[in-house]
Amino acid sequence: MEKEKKLVEAITSMDKNFAQWYTDVVLKAELCDYSSVRGCMIIRPYGYAIWENIQKYLDDAFKATGHENVYMPLFIPESLLQKEKDHVEGFAPEVAWVTHGGEEKLTERLCVRPTSETLFCEHWAKIVQSYKDLPKLYNQWCSVVRWEKTTRPFLRTTEFLWQEGHTIHATAEEAEEETIRMLDVYADACENLLAIPVLRGRKTDKEKFAGAVSTYTVESLMHDGKALQCATSHYFGDGFAQAFGIQYSDKNGKLQYVHETSWGFTTRSIGALIMVHGDDSGLVLPPRVAPVQVVIVPIATHKPGVAEKAEELRQRLNKVVRTKLDATDKMPGWKFSEYEMKGIPVRLEVGPKDIEKGQVVLVRRDTREKIVVAMDAVETKVTELLETIQVALLEKARRTQNEKTFTVQTVEELRDALDRQAGFAKAMWCGDQACEDKVKEVATATSRCIPFEQEKAGETCLCCGKPAKHLVVWGRAY
Amino acid sequence: MEKEKKLVEAITSMDKNFAQWYTDVVLKAELCDYSSVRGCMIIRPYGYAIWENIQKYLDDAFKATGHENVYMPLFIPESLLQKEKDHVEGFAPEVAWVTHGGEEKLTERLCVRPTSETLFCEHWAKIVQSYKDLPKLYNQWCSVVRWEKTTRPFLRTTEFLWQEGHTIHATAEEAEEETIRMLDVYADACENLLAIPVLRGRKTDKEKFAGAVSTYTVESLMHDGKALQCATSHYFGDGFAQAFGIQYSDKNGKLQYVHETSWGFTTRSIGALIMVHGDDSGLVLPPRVAPVQVVIVPIATHKPGVAEKAEELRQRLNKVVRTKLDATDKMPGWKFSEYEMKGIPVRLEVGPKDIEKGQVVLVRRDTREKIVVAMDAVETKVTELLETIQVALLEKARRTQNEKTFTVQTVEELRDALDRQAGFAKAMWCGDQACEDKVKEVATATSRCIPFEQEKAGETCLCCGKPAKHLVVWGRAY
C-alpha cells in the first residue's frame, strides 16, 4: 500500500493550488509530457486517444453537414499572409519564420501557418468560377503554430492540434447561417460528448478574430471559476474575397464576391475537460470521450478461477464498451489509484466471493458509489451506468456553472465579486470599447461574449452609466 | 457533346508522354492543386478522401498489432537533430530552418521535422526505466518537410503527409520481428487495399535510411516500367539508444539499451495508385480505396419516374457501398467522362427503358464492360462486381509486373534491357558498393532491393565478375 499512498500524495489538492493540481494531473494521468522545444508538448497515447475520440465525433458531424476534408500547405509566404490587412496585423507578431531551406537562404520568408485563411483564399480564387461551384465546405485537421510567450499544456502551447473549417458561399445569409450551424456543432460536442455546458454568444469587436466581421464563441467555466473559450466560429463577409479576388458569376452572369466563414476546435478542449470534471484523485472522464470506459481489476488473482473470469468478462464487455483488463501483479489498491488518476468512468472488481455469489462490483469514478450487479446482466448494467454518469457529469457541471454565475451593476461590483469568487458575471454594456478597456483595467476581466440569450440585467452601462445596449458576460479567462 | 470531347482531348495519352499524362490526371481528377509555396501541394477533397481511406486501413492494422497513436512537436532543435551522427548527415542538408519566432531571433535554430526519431528518443529516455515499460509501440500521423529541389505532386513534395511508427524493444530479436511485421502490414495494404503487387526485400547499405542498421522496403512497378518505393521499415539496433541514453533495467536489475524500429507510409502511395492502374481516360481506383464506389447516372431525367428511381437506388445502394447520385442537368456523356476521369469503379445507368424492364446497366471502369442486372438484385450484383474489380486490378497489375521483370547477367545487358523497356531487372551482385555505384553510372539504375525470395540468376556479380552474394532487383525509380 506504500506505493498507492505515494501516488495519491503526489498530487496537489485543487483547492490549495489549482494551477499546480492541473499540471500534476496532465503529467500523472500521462496525457502529455514536456519536450525540449519551447512551448511544444508531446501528446502521449492516453491524451491522444482522447483527441481521437473528439476528432471522430466532430469529423462525423462535419461530414453529416456536407463538409469535405482537405490539406493545405504548412507554410505561408510572407506576401500571402499580408494580403488581408487586419489578418496580418493580428498574426504576424506571433508566427514562426522559416528563412532557410537546407543550405539555401530563401528569397522570401515563409511563416509556419498560425491559421490557414490565406491559403484557402488563394486556392479558391483559382478554382471558383460560377455560382454552380458554391458553396465550398472544407475542413482540415492539422497543427498550427503561434509563438506564445507563456505556455501551459493543452491550454496555451506554441504548437497545437486543431481542425479549421473554411467555407465560401454565394450570399452573406448563407455564410452567416453556416457560422451559427458550426457553432451549434461545437456546442453539441462540448455538451454531449465532453459534458461541458457552454454559453453561446458573439464576441465584442475587441475580442473578435483578426479579419472577421463577427466571431461567435462557446464559453465554458472551469472548476476554479475562470472562463475558457472552447471554440469559435467566424463570419468574414466578403473582406477576404475582395483581398484575394474570389469572385463567381451569378445566374445572370454578373460577377459577385463570395462570403466566407471559418471555425476551429483545438486540443485546448482537453484542458477544459480536465478542469471541469477533475478532482483531487485526478482526471474524471465523461464516458463518451473516455478511451477506456471500464477497467476490470481482478481481486486475489492467485485464487482459482479469478483470472479466467476476469478475462471472460473482458471479452463480453469489450463487445459493448471500451474495456481494459489489468491482469498485472500490481496491488489492487495501486491499480485503483492509477485508474482513478486516469479518470476511467467505471471500475469493475471481481474476486472469489463475487464469483461465488454470481456478481461483480461496479465503482463509479465520479461519485465513488459502489454498485453490486448480477454477473449475467453485466453488459446491460455497465452500459446503463455509463449513460447515467455521462448525464450526471453534465448536470453537475451545469449546477456549478449556475452557482458561479451572477449579475452586477457596476465595474467596481464586478471587481469585488470576481475577487471573492471567479465566475461568469453578467452586466450591461453601452457597446463602447473604452468601457470594455476600463473593465479590463479596473476588474482585470474580459468580455467573454454577448450571449444569444439576452436579458435585461439593468438599464445602464457598468462603466459609463450611459444607456446600455447589450448584456455581456464578463470573466477572468484562460 | 462538345464539352465531353474537350474534356477527353485535354488529357495527354500515357504512351505519348507519361509524365504529362500523370500531371493531367492529378489535376483533372481534382486530386490536388499547386500552391504558391514551392514544392508544397494542396490536397483537394477527392485526393484527401483517398488518403482518409488509406489512413483508416493502416490505422486499424496498427491498432490491431498493439500500436498507440501519439503526437510529437513539429520542431526539432538543431542540437537534438545532431545527436545521432549518421542521421543528421542524412537529413541536415534538406531541412527547413526556423530562425525567428515573432519578432524575436531564436538562440537556437529549429528544424521543421523531416522525420521524428530524435524526438521519440528524447521522450523515451525520460519515461523508460524498467523492462516492464517495454515495448513502446507508437505511431504518429502528421506531415513532414524535406527541402526537395525538383518536386512532383504526391511523388516528391517538400511537405508530405505520412504516418511514422516508432517502437522500442528489450531485445534485438523483438525489434527485428517488429520491423518485418510492419513491412508485412504495408505489403498487405499495397496489395489488398491499393491492388498494387509489391516486392518485399532489404535495401543495400547505400540505399538504407540515415542511421539504420537495415532498411526493408516494399517496391512496386509503375505502368511505364519505372520502380517506386511504396513504404519502408527500419531496424536501428541500439544506435539511437546509445546516442540518446535510452536504457532500462532488465529482470536482473542490469542496465540495457533498447532496440528500436521506425516505419513510414506516405501520400506517395497515391502517386503509385495513379501510375499502376490509370489509363488514357484518367484514374482507375480499386473499389476498396475509392471514395465513391458507384456513381448513379440517370438517363433522360425529364421522363417521369427516372429521378425518383435514381434516388431510390441511391438510398438502397448507399446502405452497402459508397454511392453518389449525379442528378445535375449536365449531359450524361459529360458525366461519363468526368467519373471515368475520377476512376469511380462502377457506373450505374438507369433510364426509362431500364425501369420498364426492371433492370439497370452497370459499367466497369477498368474494362468498360457493360452488365445488365435485375433492379431487385442491384445490391448483391454491385457488391459482387466491386469485389471482382478489386481482384482483377491486382491480377492485371501482377501480370504487368511479371511481364516487365527480367534477368540480366552484366551491367551492359542491364543498361540495354532498361533502355528497351524499363522494369525490374534481376541480376547477381557481389555486395560491394563500388559495383553498385558503377551500375548507377553505366545503366542509370539503382538497386531497388535484395528480395526476400532469393534465386540464383547466375554465379558472378554483374559488374566485377567476382563471386556473387545476392540477387538484387535493379531499376530506374521515381
mmCIF file with all atom_site columns, N, CA and C in Angstrom, chain A residues 184-224:
data_model
loop_
_atom_site.group_PDB
_atom_site.id
_atom_site.type_symbol
_atom_site.label_atom_id
_atom_site.label_alt_id
_atom_site.label_comp_id
_atom_site.label_asym_id
_atom_site.label_entity_id
_atom_site.label_seq_id
_atom_site.pdbx_PDB_ins_code
_atom_site.Cartn_x
_atom_site.Cartn_y
_atom_site.Cartn_z
_atom_site.occupancy
_atom_site.B_iso_or_equiv
_atom_site.pdbx_formal_charge
_atom_site.auth_seq_id
_atom_site.auth_comp_id
_atom_site.auth_asym_id
_atom_site.auth_atom_id
_atom_site.pdbx_PDB_model_num
ATOM 1   N N  . ASP A 1 184 ? -23.099 25.675 -33.387 1.00 0.00 ? 184 ASP A N  1
ATOM 2   C CA . ASP A 1 184 ? -24.002 24.715 -32.740 1.00 0.00 ? 184 ASP A CA 1
ATOM 3   C C  . ASP A 1 184 ? -23.402 23.309 -32.715 1.00 0.00 ? 184 ASP A C  1
ATOM 4   N N  . VAL A 1 185 ? -22.656 22.955 -33.767 1.00 0.00 ? 185 VAL A N  1
ATOM 5   C CA . VAL A 1 185 ? -21.952 21.660 -33.763 1.00 0.00 ? 185 VAL A CA 1
ATOM 6   C C  . VAL A 1 185 ? -20.963 21.630 -32.596 1.00 0.00 ? 185 VAL A C  1
ATOM 7   N N  . TYR A 1 186 ? -20.273 22.745 -32.387 1.00 0.00 ? 186 TYR A N  1
ATOM 8   C CA . TYR A 1 186 ? -19.316 22.828 -31.280 1.00 0.00 ? 186 TYR A CA 1
ATOM 9   C C  . TYR A 1 186 ? -20.016 22.748 -29.922 1.00 0.00 ? 186 TYR A C  1
ATOM 10  N N  . ALA A 1 187 ? -21.129 23.481 -29.796 1.00 0.00 ? 187 ALA A N  1
ATOM 11  C CA . ALA A 1 187 ? -21.868 23.464 -28.526 1.00 0.00 ? 187 ALA A CA 1
ATOM 12  C C  . ALA A 1 187 ? -22.335 22.043 -28.230 1.00 0.00 ? 187 ALA A C  1
ATOM 13  N N  . ASP A 1 188 ? -22.789 21.358 -29.277 1.00 0.00 ? 188 ASP A N  1
ATOM 14  C CA . ASP A 1 188 ? -23.228 19.967 -29.120 1.00 0.00 ? 188 ASP A CA 1
ATOM 15  C C  . ASP A 1 188 ? -22.066 19.073 -28.669 1.00 0.00 ? 188 ASP A C  1
ATOM 16  N N  . ALA A 1 189 ? -20.897 19.242 -29.303 1.00 0.00 ? 189 ALA A N  1
ATOM 17  C CA . ALA A 1 189 ? -19.740 18.418 -28.928 1.00 0.00 ? 189 ALA A CA 1
ATOM 18  C C  . ALA A 1 189 ? -19.342 18.676 -27.480 1.00 0.00 ? 189 ALA A C  1
ATOM 19  N N  . CYS A 1 190 ? -19.337 19.951 -27.086 1.00 0.00 ? 190 CYS A N  1
ATOM 20  C CA . CYS A 1 190 ? -18.987 20.292 -25.701 1.00 0.00 ? 190 CYS A CA 1
ATOM 21  C C  . CYS A 1 190 ? -19.960 19.639 -24.724 1.00 0.00 ? 190 CYS A C  1
ATOM 22  N N  . GLU A 1 191 ? -21.245 19.789 -24.990 1.00 0.00 ? 191 GLU A N  1
ATOM 23  C CA . GLU A 1 191 ? -22.239 19.336 -24.014 1.00 0.00 ? 191 GLU A CA 1
ATOM 24  C C  . GLU A 1 191 ? -22.470 17.830 -24.077 1.00 0.00 ? 191 GLU A C  1
ATOM 25  N N  . ASN A 1 192 ? -22.597 17.284 -25.292 1.00 0.00 ? 192 ASN A N  1
ATOM 26  C CA . ASN A 1 192 ? -22.987 15.874 -25.392 1.00 0.00 ? 192 ASN A CA 1
ATOM 27  C C  . ASN A 1 192 ? -21.827 14.899 -25.437 1.00 0.00 ? 192 ASN A C  1
ATOM 28  N N  . LEU A 1 193 ? -20.663 15.382 -25.810 1.00 0.00 ? 193 LEU A N  1
ATOM 29  C CA . LEU A 1 193 ? -19.501 14.490 -25.787 1.00 0.00 ? 193 LEU A CA 1
ATOM 30  C C  . LEU A 1 193 ? -18.666 14.746 -24.529 1.00 0.00 ? 193 LEU A C  1
ATOM 31  N N  . LEU A 1 194 ? -18.321 16.027 -24.305 1.00 0.00 ? 194 LEU A N  1
ATOM 32  C CA . LEU A 1 194 ? -17.406 16.365 -23.204 1.00 0.00 ? 194 LEU A CA 1
ATOM 33  C C  . LEU A 1 194 ? -18.123 16.669 -21.883 1.00 0.00 ? 194 LEU A C  1
ATOM 34  N N  . ALA A 1 195 ? -19.468 16.720 -21.929 1.00 0.00 ? 195 ALA A N  1
ATOM 35  C CA . ALA A 1 195 ? -20.263 17.034 -20.735 1.00 0.00 ? 195 ALA A CA 1
ATOM 36  C C  . ALA A 1 195 ? -19.881 18.395 -20.143 1.00 0.00 ? 195 ALA A C  1
ATOM 37  N N  . ILE A 1 196 ? -19.535 19.321 -21.028 1.00 0.00 ? 196 ILE A N  1
ATOM 38  C CA . ILE A 1 196 ? -19.192 20.680 -20.594 1.00 0.00 ? 196 ILE A CA 1
ATOM 39  C C  . ILE A 1 196 ? -20.292 21.636 -21.067 1.00 0.00 ? 196 ILE A C  1
ATOM 40  N N  . PRO A 1 197 ? -21.050 22.208 -20.120 1.00 0.00 ? 197 PRO A N  1
ATOM 41  C CA . PRO A 1 197 ? -22.104 23.145 -20.534 1.00 0.00 ? 197 PRO A CA 1
ATOM 42  C C  . PRO A 1 197 ? -21.473 24.431 -21.062 1.00 0.00 ? 197 PRO A C  1
ATOM 43  N N  . VAL A 1 198 ? -22.045 24.982 -22.124 1.00 0.00 ? 198 VAL A N  1
ATOM 44  C CA . VAL A 1 198 ? -21.453 26.185 -22.702 1.00 0.00 ? 198 VAL A CA 1
ATOM 45  C C  . VAL A 1 198 ? -22.475 27.293 -22.880 1.00 0.00 ? 198 VAL A C  1
ATOM 46  N N  . LEU A 1 199 ? -21.933 28.483 -22.942 1.00 0.00 ? 199 LEU A N  1
ATOM 47  C CA . LEU A 1 199 ? -22.700 29.700 -23.202 1.00 0.00 ? 199 LEU A CA 1
ATOM 48  C C  . LEU A 1 199 ? -22.399 30.062 -24.645 1.00 0.00 ? 199 LEU A C  1
ATOM 49  N N  . ARG A 1 200 ? -23.432 30.209 -25.473 1.00 0.00 ? 200 ARG A N  1
ATOM 50  C CA . ARG A 1 200 ? -23.201 30.596 -26.866 1.00 0.00 ? 200 ARG A CA 1
ATOM 51  C C  . ARG A 1 200 ? -23.413 32.099 -27.013 1.00 0.00 ? 200 ARG A C  1
ATOM 52  N N  . GLY A 1 201 ? -22.529 32.742 -27.733 1.00 0.00 ? 201 GLY A N  1
ATOM 53  C CA . GLY A 1 201 ? -22.710 34.183 -27.901 1.00 0.00 ? 201 GLY A CA 1
ATOM 54  C C  . GLY A 1 201 ? -21.751 34.762 -28.907 1.00 0.00 ? 201 GLY A C  1
ATOM 55  N N  . ARG A 1 202 ? -21.811 36.088 -29.047 1.00 0.00 ? 202 ARG A N  1
ATOM 56  C CA . ARG A 1 202 ? -20.970 36.775 -30.016 1.00 0.00 ? 202 ARG A CA 1
ATOM 57  C C  . ARG A 1 202 ? -19.864 37.496 -29.268 1.00 0.00 ? 202 ARG A C  1
ATOM 58  N N  . LYS A 1 203 ? -18.657 37.511 -29.841 1.00 0.00 ? 203 LYS A N  1
ATOM 59  C CA . LYS A 1 203 ? -17.558 38.258 -29.234 1.00 0.00 ? 203 LYS A CA 1
ATOM 60  C C  . LYS A 1 203 ? -17.744 39.749 -29.530 1.00 0.00 ? 203 LYS A C  1
ATOM 61  N N  . THR A 1 204 ? -17.248 40.593 -28.645 1.00 0.00 ? 204 THR A N  1
ATOM 62  C CA . THR A 1 204 ? -17.221 42.029 -28.928 1.00 0.00 ? 204 THR A CA 1
ATOM 63  C C  . THR A 1 204 ? -16.171 42.274 -30.024 1.00 0.00 ? 204 THR A C  1
ATOM 64  N N  . ASP A 1 205 ? -16.189 43.442 -30.617 1.00 0.00 ? 205 ASP A N  1
ATOM 65  C CA . ASP A 1 205 ? -15.227 43.750 -31.690 1.00 0.00 ? 205 ASP A CA 1
ATOM 66  C C  . ASP A 1 205 ? -13.784 43.627 -31.192 1.00 0.00 ? 205 ASP A C  1
ATOM 67  N N  . LYS A 1 206 ? -13.586 44.034 -29.960 1.00 0.00 ? 206 LYS A N  1
ATOM 68  C CA . LYS A 1 206 ? -12.238 43.961 -29.386 1.00 0.00 ? 206 LYS A CA 1
ATOM 69  C C  . LYS A 1 206 ? -11.724 42.524 -29.315 1.00 0.00 ? 206 LYS A C  1
ATOM 70  N N  . GLU A 1 207 ? -12.600 41.607 -29.070 1.00 0.00 ? 207 GLU A N  1
ATOM 71  C CA . GLU A 1 207 ? -12.193 40.224 -28.850 1.00 0.00 ? 207 GLU A CA 1
ATOM 72  C C  . GLU A 1 207 ? -12.314 39.347 -30.092 1.00 0.00 ? 207 GLU A C  1
ATOM 73  N N  . LYS A 1 208 ? -12.776 39.922 -31.200 1.00 0.00 ? 208 LYS A N  1
ATOM 74  C CA . LYS A 1 208 ? -13.012 39.046 -32.348 1.00 0.00 ? 208 LYS A CA 1
ATOM 75  C C  . LYS A 1 208 ? -11.727 38.705 -33.091 1.00 0.00 ? 208 LYS A C  1
ATOM 76  N N  . PHE A 1 209 ? -11.822 37.719 -33.985 1.00 0.00 ? 209 PHE A N  1
ATOM 77  C CA . PHE A 1 209 ? -10.712 37.174 -34.754 1.00 0.00 ? 209 PHE A CA 1
ATOM 78  C C  . PHE A 1 209 ? -10.205 38.199 -35.766 1.00 0.00 ? 209 PHE A C  1
ATOM 79  N N  . ALA A 1 210 ? -8.869  38.180 -36.002 1.00 0.00 ? 210 ALA A N  1
ATOM 80  C CA . ALA A 1 210 ? -8.247  39.149 -36.910 1.00 0.00 ? 210 ALA A CA 1
ATOM 81  C C  . ALA A 1 210 ? -8.773  38.989 -38.338 1.00 0.00 ? 210 ALA A C  1
ATOM 82  N N  . GLY A 1 211 ? -9.555  39.954 -38.798 1.00 0.00 ? 211 GLY A N  1
ATOM 83  C CA . GLY A 1 211 ? -10.094 39.906 -40.157 1.00 0.00 ? 211 GLY A CA 1
ATOM 84  C C  . GLY A 1 211 ? -11.572 39.563 -40.220 1.00 0.00 ? 211 GLY A C  1
ATOM 85  N N  . ALA A 1 212 ? -12.169 39.204 -39.068 1.00 0.00 ? 212 ALA A N  1
ATOM 86  C CA . ALA A 1 212 ? -13.573 38.769 -39.065 1.00 0.00 ? 212 ALA A CA 1
ATOM 87  C C  . ALA A 1 212 ? -14.534 39.951 -38.949 1.00 0.00 ? 212 ALA A C  1
ATOM 88  N N  . VAL A 1 213 ? -15.731 39.788 -39.528 1.00 0.00 ? 213 VAL A N  1
ATOM 89  C CA . VAL A 1 213 ? -16.829 40.731 -39.304 1.00 0.00 ? 213 VAL A CA 1
ATOM 90  C C  . VAL A 1 213 ? -17.429 40.427 -37.941 1.00 0.00 ? 213 VAL A C  1
ATOM 91  N N  . SER A 1 214 ? -17.684 39.131 -37.699 1.00 0.00 ? 214 SER A N  1
ATOM 92  C CA . SER A 1 214 ? -18.123 38.748 -36.357 1.00 0.00 ? 214 SER A CA 1
ATOM 93  C C  . SER A 1 214 ? -17.576 37.380 -35.985 1.00 0.00 ? 214 SER A C  1
ATOM 94  N N  . THR A 1 215 ? -17.298 37.245 -34.692 1.00 0.00 ? 215 THR A N  1
ATOM 95  C CA . THR A 1 215 ? -16.806 35.977 -34.145 1.00 0.00 ? 215 THR A CA 1
ATOM 96  C C  . THR A 1 215 ? -17.798 35.497 -33.100 1.00 0.00 ? 215 THR A C  1
ATOM 97  N N  . TYR A 1 216 ? -18.208 34.232 -33.242 1.00 0.00 ? 216 TYR A N  1
ATOM 98  C CA . TYR A 1 216 ? -19.099 33.622 -32.264 1.00 0.00 ? 216 TYR A CA 1
ATOM 99  C C  . TYR A 1 216 ? -18.300 32.622 -31.429 1.00 0.00 ? 216 TYR A C  1
ATOM 100 N N  . THR A 1 217 ? -18.755 32.405 -30.225 1.00 0.00 ? 217 THR A N  1
ATOM 101 C CA . THR A 1 217 ? -17.947 31.594 -29.308 1.00 0.00 ? 217 THR A CA 1
ATOM 102 C C  . THR A 1 217 ? -18.818 30.688 -28.452 1.00 0.00 ? 217 THR A C  1
ATOM 103 N N  . VAL A 1 218 ? -18.234 29.578 -28.017 1.00 0.00 ? 218 VAL A N  1
ATOM 104 C CA . VAL A 1 218 ? -18.841 28.796 -26.938 1.00 0.00 ? 218 VAL A CA 1
ATOM 105 C C  . VAL A 1 218 ? -17.900 28.893 -25.744 1.00 0.00 ? 218 VAL A C  1
ATOM 106 N N  . GLU A 1 219 ? -18.437 29.454 -24.655 1.00 0.00 ? 219 GLU A N  1
ATOM 107 C CA . GLU A 1 219 ? -17.635 29.736 -23.462 1.00 0.00 ? 219 GLU A CA 1
ATOM 108 C C  . GLU A 1 219 ? -18.024 28.797 -22.331 1.00 0.00 ? 219 GLU A C  1
ATOM 109 N N  . SER A 1 220 ? -17.022 28.351 -21.619 1.00 0.00 ? 220 SER A N  1
ATOM 110 C CA . SER A 1 220 ? -17.309 27.442 -20.506 1.00 0.00 ? 220 SER A CA 1
ATOM 111 C C  . SER A 1 220 ? -16.626 27.942 -19.239 1.00 0.00 ? 220 SER A C  1
ATOM 112 N N  . LEU A 1 221 ? -17.009 27.348 -18.123 1.00 0.00 ? 221 LEU A N  1
ATOM 113 C CA . LEU A 1 221 ? -16.480 27.776 -16.832 1.00 0.00 ? 221 LEU A CA 1
ATOM 114 C C  . LEU A 1 221 ? -15.748 26.611 -16.172 1.00 0.00 ? 221 LEU A C  1
ATOM 115 N N  . MET A 1 222 ? -14.534 26.877 -15.734 1.00 0.00 ? 222 MET A N  1
ATOM 116 C CA . MET A 1 222 ? -13.728 25.830 -15.106 1.00 0.00 ? 222 MET A CA 1
ATOM 117 C C  . MET A 1 222 ? -14.052 25.728 -13.614 1.00 0.00 ? 222 MET A C  1
ATOM 118 N N  . HIS A 1 223 ? -13.524 24.694 -12.973 1.00 0.00 ? 223 HIS A N  1
ATOM 119 C CA . HIS A 1 223 ? -13.758 24.453 -11.555 1.00 0.00 ? 223 HIS A CA 1
ATOM 120 C C  . HIS A 1 223 ? -13.345 25.649 -10.687 1.00 0.00 ? 223 HIS A C  1
ATOM 121 N N  . ASP A 1 224 ? -12.299 26.360 -11.095 1.00 0.00 ? 224 ASP A N  1
ATOM 122 C CA . ASP A 1 224 ? -11.817 27.496 -10.304 1.00 0.00 ? 224 ASP A CA 1
ATOM 123 C C  . ASP A 1 224 ? -12.552 28.791 -10.634 1.00 0.00 ? 224 ASP A C  1
#
